[in-house]
PDB file of C-alpha atoms in Angstrom:
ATOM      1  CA  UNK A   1      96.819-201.370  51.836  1.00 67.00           C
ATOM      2  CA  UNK A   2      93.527-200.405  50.707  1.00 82.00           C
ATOM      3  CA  UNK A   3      93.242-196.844  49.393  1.00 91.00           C
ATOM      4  CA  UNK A   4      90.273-194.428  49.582  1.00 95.00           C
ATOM      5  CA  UNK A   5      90.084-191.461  47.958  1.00 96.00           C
ATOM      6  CA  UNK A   6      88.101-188.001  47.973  1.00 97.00           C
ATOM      7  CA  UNK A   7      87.285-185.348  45.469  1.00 97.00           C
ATOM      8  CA  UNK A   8      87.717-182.415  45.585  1.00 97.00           C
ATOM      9  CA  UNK A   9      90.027-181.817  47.974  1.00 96.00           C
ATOM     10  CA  UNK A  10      88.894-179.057  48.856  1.00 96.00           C
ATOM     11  CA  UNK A  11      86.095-176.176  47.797  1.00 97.00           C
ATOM     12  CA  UNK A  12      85.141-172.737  48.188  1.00 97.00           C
ATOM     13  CA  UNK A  13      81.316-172.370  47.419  1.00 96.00           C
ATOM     14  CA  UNK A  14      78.821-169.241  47.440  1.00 96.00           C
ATOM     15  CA  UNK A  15      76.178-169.726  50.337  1.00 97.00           C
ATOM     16  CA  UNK A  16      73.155-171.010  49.244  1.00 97.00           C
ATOM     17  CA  UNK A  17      74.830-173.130  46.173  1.00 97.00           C
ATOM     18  CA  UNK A  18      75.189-177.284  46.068  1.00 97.00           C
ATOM     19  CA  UNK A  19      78.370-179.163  46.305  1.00 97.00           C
ATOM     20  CA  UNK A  20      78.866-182.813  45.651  1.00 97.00           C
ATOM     21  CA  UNK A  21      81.967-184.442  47.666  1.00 98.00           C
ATOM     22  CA  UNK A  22      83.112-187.882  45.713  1.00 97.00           C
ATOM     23  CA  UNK A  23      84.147-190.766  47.798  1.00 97.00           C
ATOM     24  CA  UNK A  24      85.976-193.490  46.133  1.00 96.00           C
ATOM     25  CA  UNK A  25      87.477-196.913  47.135  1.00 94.00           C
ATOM     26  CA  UNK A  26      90.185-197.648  44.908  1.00 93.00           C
ATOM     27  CA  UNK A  27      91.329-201.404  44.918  1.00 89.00           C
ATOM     28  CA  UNK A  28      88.621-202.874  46.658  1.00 88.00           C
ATOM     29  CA  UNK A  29      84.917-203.167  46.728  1.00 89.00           C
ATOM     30  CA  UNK A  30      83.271-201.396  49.862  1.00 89.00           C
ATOM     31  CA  UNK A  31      79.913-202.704  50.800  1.00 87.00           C
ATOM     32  CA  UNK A  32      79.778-199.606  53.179  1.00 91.00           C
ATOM     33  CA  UNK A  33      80.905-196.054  53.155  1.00 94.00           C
ATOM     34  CA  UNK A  34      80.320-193.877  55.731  1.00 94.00           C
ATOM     35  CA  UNK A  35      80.744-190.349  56.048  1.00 96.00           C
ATOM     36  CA  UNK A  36      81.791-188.233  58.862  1.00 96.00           C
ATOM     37  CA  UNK A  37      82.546-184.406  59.567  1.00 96.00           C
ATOM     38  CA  UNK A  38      85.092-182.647  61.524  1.00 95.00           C
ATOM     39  CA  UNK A  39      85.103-179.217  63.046  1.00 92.00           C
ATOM     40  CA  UNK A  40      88.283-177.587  63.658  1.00 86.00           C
ATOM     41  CA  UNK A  41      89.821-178.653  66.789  1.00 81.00           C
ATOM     42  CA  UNK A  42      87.425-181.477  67.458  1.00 86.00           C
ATOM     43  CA  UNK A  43      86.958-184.823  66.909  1.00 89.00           C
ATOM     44  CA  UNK A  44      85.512-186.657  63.801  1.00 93.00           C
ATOM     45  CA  UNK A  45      81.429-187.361  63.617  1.00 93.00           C
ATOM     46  CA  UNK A  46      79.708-189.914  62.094  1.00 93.00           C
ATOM     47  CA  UNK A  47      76.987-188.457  59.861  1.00 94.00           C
ATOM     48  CA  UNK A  48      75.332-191.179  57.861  1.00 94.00           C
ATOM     49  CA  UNK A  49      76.251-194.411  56.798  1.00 92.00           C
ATOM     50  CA  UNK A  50      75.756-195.841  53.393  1.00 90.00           C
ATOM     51  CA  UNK A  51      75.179-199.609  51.930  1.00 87.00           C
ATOM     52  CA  UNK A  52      75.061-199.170  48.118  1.00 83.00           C
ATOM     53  CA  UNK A  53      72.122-199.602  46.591  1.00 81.00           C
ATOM     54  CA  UNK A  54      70.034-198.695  49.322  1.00 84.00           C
ATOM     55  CA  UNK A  55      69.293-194.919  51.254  1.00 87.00           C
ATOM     56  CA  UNK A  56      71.622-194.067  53.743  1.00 91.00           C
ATOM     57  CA  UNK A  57      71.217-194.041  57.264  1.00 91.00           C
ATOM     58  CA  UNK A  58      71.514-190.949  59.231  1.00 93.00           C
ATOM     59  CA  UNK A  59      72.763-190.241  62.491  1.00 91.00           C
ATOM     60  CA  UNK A  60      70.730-187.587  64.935  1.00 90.00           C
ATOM     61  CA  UNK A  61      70.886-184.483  64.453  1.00 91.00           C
ATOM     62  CA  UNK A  62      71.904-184.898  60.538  1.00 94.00           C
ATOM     63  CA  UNK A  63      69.282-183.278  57.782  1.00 93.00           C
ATOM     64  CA  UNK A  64      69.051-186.304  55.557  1.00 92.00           C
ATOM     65  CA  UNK A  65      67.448-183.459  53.002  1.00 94.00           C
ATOM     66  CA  UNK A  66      70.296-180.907  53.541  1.00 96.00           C
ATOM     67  CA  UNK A  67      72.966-183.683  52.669  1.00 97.00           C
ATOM     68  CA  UNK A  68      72.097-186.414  50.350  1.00 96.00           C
ATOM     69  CA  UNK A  69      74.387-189.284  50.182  1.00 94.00           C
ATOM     70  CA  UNK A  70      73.782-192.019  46.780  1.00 91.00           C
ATOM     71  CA  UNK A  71      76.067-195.236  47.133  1.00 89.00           C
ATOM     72  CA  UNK A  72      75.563-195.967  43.396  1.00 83.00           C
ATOM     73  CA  UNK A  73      78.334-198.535  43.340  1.00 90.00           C
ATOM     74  CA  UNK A  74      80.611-200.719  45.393  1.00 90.00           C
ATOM     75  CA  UNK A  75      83.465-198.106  44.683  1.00 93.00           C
ATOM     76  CA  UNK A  76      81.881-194.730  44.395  1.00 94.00           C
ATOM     77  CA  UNK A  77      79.558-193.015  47.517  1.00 95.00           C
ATOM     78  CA  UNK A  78      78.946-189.015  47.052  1.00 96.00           C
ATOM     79  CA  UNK A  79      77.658-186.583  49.703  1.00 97.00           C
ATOM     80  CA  UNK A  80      76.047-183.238  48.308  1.00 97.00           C
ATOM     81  CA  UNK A  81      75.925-180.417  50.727  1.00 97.00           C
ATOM     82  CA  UNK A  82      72.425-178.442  49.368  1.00 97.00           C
ATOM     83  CA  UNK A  83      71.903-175.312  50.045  1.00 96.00           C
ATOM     84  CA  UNK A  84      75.104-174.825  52.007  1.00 97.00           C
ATOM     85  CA  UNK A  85      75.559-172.027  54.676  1.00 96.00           C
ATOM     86  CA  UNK A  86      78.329-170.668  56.207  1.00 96.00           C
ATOM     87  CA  UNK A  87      77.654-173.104  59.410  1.00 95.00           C
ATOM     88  CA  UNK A  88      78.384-176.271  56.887  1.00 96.00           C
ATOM     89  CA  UNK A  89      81.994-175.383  56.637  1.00 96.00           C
ATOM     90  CA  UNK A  90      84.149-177.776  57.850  1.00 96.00           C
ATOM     91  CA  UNK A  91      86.375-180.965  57.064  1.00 97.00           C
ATOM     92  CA  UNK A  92      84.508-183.692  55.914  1.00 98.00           C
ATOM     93  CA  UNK A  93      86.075-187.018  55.659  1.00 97.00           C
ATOM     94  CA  UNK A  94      84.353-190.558  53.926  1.00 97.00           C
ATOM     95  CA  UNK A  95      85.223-194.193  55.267  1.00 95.00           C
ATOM     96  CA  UNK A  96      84.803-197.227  53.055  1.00 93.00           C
ATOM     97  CA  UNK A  97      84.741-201.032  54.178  1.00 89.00           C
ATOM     98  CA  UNK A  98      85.058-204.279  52.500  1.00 83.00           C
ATOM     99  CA  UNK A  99      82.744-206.421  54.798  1.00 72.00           C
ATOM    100  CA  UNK A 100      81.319-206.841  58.050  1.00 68.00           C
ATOM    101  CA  UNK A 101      81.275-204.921  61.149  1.00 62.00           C
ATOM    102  CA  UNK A 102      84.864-206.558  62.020  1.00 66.00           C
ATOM    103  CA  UNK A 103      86.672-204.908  59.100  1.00 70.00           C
ATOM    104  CA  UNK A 104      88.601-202.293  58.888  1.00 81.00           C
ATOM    105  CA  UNK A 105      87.310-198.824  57.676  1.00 87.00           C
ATOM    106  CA  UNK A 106      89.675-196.687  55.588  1.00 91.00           C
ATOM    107  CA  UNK A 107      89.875-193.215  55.603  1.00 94.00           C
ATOM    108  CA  UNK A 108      89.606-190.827  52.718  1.00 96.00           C
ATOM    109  CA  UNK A 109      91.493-187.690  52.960  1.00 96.00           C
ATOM    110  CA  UNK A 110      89.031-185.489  53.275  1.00 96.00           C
ATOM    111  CA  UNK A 111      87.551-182.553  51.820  1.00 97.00           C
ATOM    112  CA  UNK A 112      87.607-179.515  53.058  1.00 97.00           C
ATOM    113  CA  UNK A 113      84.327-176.940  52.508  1.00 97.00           C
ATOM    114  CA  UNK A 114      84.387-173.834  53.103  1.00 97.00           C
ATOM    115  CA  UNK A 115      81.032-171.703  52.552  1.00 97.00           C
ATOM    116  CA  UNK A 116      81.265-168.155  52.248  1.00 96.00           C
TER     117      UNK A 116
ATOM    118  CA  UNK B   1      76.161-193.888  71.143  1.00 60.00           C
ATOM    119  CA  UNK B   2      78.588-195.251  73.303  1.00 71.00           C
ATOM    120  CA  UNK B   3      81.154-192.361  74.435  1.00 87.00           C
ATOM    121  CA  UNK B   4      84.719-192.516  74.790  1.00 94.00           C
ATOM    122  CA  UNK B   5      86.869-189.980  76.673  1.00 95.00           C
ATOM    123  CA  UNK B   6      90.311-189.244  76.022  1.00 96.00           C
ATOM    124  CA  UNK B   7      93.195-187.588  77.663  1.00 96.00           C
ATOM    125  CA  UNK B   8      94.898-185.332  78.215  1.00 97.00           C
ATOM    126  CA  UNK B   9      93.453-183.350  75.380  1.00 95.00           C
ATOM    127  CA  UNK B  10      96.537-181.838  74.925  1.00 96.00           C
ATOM    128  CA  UNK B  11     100.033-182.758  75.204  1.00 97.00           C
ATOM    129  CA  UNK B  12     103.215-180.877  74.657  1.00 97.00           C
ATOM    130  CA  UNK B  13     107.008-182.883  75.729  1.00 96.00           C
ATOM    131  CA  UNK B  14     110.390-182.599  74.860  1.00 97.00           C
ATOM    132  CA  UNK B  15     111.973-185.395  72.408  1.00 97.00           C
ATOM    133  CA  UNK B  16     113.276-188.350  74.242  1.00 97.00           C
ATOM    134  CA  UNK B  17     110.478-188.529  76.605  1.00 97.00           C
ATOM    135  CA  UNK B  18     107.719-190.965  77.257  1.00 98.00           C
ATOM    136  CA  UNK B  19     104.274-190.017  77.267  1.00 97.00           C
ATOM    137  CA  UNK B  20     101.146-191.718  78.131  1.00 98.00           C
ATOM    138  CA  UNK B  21      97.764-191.146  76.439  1.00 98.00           C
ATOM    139  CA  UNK B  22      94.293-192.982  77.641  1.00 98.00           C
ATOM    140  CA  UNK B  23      90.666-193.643  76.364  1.00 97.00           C
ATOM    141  CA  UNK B  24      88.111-194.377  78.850  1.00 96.00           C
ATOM    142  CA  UNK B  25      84.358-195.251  78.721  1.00 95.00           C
ATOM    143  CA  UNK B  26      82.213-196.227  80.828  1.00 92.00           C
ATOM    144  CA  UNK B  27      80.499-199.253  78.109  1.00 92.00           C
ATOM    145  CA  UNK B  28      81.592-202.202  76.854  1.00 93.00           C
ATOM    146  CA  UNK B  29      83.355-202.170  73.549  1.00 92.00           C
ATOM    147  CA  UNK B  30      83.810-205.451  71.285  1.00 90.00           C
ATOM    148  CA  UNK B  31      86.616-203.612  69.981  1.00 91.00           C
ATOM    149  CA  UNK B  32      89.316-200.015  70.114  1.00 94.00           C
ATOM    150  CA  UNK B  33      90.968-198.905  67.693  1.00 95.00           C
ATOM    151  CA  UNK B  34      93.778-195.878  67.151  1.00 97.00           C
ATOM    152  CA  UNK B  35      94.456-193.590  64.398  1.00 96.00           C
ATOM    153  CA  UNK B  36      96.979-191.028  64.346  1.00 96.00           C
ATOM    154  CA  UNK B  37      95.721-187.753  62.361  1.00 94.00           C
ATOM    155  CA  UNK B  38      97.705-184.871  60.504  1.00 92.00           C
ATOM    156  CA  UNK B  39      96.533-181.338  59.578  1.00 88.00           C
ATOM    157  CA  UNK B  40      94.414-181.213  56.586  1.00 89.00           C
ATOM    158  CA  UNK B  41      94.664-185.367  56.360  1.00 92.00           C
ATOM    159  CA  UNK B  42      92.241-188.104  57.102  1.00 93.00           C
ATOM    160  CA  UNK B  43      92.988-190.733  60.522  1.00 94.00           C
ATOM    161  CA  UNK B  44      95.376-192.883  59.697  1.00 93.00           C
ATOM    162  CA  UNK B  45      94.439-196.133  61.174  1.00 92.00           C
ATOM    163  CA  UNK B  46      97.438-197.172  63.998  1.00 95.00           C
ATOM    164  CA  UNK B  47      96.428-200.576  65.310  1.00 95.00           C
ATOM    165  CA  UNK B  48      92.791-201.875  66.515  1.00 93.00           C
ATOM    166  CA  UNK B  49      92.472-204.575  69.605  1.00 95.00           C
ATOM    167  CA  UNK B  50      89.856-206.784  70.246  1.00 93.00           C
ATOM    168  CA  UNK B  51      91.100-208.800  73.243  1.00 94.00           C
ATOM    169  CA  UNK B  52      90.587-207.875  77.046  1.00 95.00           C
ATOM    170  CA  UNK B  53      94.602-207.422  78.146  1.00 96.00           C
ATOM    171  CA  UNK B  54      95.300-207.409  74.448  1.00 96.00           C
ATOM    172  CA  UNK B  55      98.840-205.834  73.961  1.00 98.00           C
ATOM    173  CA  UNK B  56     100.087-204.567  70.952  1.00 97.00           C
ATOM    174  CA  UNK B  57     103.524-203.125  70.031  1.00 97.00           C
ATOM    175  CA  UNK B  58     104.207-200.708  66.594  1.00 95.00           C
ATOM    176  CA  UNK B  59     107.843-199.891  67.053  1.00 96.00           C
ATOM    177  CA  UNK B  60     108.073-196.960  69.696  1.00 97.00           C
ATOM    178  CA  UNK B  61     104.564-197.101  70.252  1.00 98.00           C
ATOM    179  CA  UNK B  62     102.279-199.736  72.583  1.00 98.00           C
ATOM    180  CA  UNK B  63      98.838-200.194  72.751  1.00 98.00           C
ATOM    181  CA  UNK B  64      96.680-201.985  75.646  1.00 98.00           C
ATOM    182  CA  UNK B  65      93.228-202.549  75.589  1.00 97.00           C
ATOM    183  CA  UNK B  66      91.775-202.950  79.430  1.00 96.00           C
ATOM    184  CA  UNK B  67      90.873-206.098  80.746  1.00 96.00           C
ATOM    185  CA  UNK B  68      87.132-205.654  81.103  1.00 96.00           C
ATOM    186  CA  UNK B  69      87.557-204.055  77.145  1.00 95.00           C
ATOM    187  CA  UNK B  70      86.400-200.437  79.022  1.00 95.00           C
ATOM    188  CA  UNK B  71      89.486-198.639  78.442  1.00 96.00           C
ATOM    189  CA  UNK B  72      92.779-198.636  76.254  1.00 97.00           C
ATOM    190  CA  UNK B  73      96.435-196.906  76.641  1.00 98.00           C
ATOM    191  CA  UNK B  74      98.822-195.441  74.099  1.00 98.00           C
ATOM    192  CA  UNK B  75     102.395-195.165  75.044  1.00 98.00           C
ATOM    193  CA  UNK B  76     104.667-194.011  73.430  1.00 98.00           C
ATOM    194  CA  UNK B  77     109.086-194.294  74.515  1.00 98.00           C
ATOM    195  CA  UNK B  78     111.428-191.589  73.324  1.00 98.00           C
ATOM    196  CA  UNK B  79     108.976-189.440  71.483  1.00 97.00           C
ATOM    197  CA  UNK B  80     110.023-187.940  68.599  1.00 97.00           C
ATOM    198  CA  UNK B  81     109.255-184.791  66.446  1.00 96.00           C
ATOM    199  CA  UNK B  82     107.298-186.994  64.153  1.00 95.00           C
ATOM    200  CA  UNK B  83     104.858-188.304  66.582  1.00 96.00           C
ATOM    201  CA  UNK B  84     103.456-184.829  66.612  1.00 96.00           C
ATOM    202  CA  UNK B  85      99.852-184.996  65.031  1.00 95.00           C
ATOM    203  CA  UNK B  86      96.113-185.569  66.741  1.00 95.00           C
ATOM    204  CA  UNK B  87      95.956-189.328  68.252  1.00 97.00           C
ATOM    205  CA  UNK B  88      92.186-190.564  68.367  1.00 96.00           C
ATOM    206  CA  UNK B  89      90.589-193.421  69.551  1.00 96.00           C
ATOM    207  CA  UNK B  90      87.837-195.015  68.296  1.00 95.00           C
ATOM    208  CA  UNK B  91      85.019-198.182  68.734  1.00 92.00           C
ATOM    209  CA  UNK B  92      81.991-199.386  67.278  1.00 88.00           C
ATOM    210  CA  UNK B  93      79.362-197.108  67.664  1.00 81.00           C
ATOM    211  CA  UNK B  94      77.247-199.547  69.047  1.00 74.00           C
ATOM    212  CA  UNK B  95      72.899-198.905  69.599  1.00 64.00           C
ATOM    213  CA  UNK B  96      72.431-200.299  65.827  1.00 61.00           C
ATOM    214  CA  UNK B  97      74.992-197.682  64.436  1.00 62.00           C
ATOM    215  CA  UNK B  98      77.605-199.091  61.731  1.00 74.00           C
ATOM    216  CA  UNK B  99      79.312-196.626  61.877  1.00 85.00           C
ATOM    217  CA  UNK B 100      82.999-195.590  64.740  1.00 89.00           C
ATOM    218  CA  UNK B 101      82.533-193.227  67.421  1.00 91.00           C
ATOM    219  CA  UNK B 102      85.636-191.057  68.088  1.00 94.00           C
ATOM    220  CA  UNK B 103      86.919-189.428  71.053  1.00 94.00           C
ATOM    221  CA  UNK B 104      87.995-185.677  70.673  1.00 93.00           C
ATOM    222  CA  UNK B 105      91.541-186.405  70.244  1.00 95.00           C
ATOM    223  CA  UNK B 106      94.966-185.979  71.901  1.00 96.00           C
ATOM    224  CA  UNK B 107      96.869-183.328  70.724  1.00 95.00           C
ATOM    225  CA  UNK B 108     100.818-184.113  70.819  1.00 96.00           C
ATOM    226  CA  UNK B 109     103.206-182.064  70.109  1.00 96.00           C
ATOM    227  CA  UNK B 110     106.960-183.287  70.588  1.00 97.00           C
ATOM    228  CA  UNK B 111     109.653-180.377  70.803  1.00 95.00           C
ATOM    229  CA  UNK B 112     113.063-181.288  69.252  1.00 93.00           C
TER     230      UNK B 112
END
């Protein structure tokens, strides 16, 4: 099956520092990636979705400035958490897809921030 | 957004017994899918249907997606320690979104 995979696993950051969360799609070319973030106990949410080569789209709510998403290639999307604060901590977890709507959307395994 | 509700949120049975879990909604959706989710692990997709009345069988586990596509079941016979983890369901997002929405979750935990 097709594989998806995340980097780093997971990270311990100062507040007010940058990290960058990798998203890859392994054996197959995903037209989409989409990235969503999970609090503990609760379900996921969709933050932003990403076609590469063009600027993501962002969900309500979601700072487009606070995390910037660049879907450079048909295997690679990254998410960069700027200026994180203790209140970004959480599980965040990328999606890729091959095609349209109808297909399938792997998940990543996650990464897990924590912002101290 | 279209919502989806799931329960019950959580669920806590003795192996050997059969358990029930449901996602409800109150919109339309072209499509429902389940993932089954460990600690520390992203959803692991489980089986999507697409068909009003579709049923769908995965060993212990069947899936049913409602007639009028509002609605879909879980069920799982003789549970088993290792169907402990976070069941979710999950549809199109729908309102020009691309992306799923989720429900919160079921939360099983099977007791040997």
């Amino acid at each position: 099956g097709a594989v998806v995979s995340q980097h780093p696993s997971w990270v311990i950051c100062k507040s007010g520092t940058s990290v960058k969360i990798e998203c890859r799609s392994l054996d197959f070319q995903a037209t989409t990636m989409f990235w969503y973030r999970q609090f503990p106990k609760q379900s996921l949410m969709l933050m932003a979705t990403s076609n590469e080569g063009s600027k993501a789209t962002y969900e309500q709510g979601v700072e487009k400035d606070k995390f910037l998403i660049n879907h450079a290639s048909l295997t690679l999307s990254t998410l960069t958490v700027t200026s994180a604060h203790p209140e970004d901590s959480s599980f965040y977890i990328c999606s890729a897809r091959e095609g349209g709507t109808r297909e399938t959307q792997y998940f990543g395994p996650g990464t897990r921030l924590l912002v101290l | 957004t279209q919502l989806l509700e799931q329960s019950p949120q959580f669920l806590s049975i003795q192996e050997g017994e059969n358990l029930t879990v449901y996602c409800n909604s109150s919109s339309v959706f072209s499509s429902l899918q389940w993932y089954r989710q460990e600690p520390g692990e992203g959803p692991v997709l489980l089986v999507t249907v697409v068909t009003g009345g579709e049923v769908k069988k995965l060993k212990r586990l069947t899936f049913q997606f409602g007639d009028a596509r509002k609605d879909s079941s879980l069920h799982i016979t003789a549970a088993q320690p290792g169907d402990t983890g976070l069941y979710l369901c999950a549809g199109p997002s729908g309102g020009g979104a691309d992306g799923l929405t989720f429900g919160k979750g079921t939360h099983l935990i099977i007791q040997p």
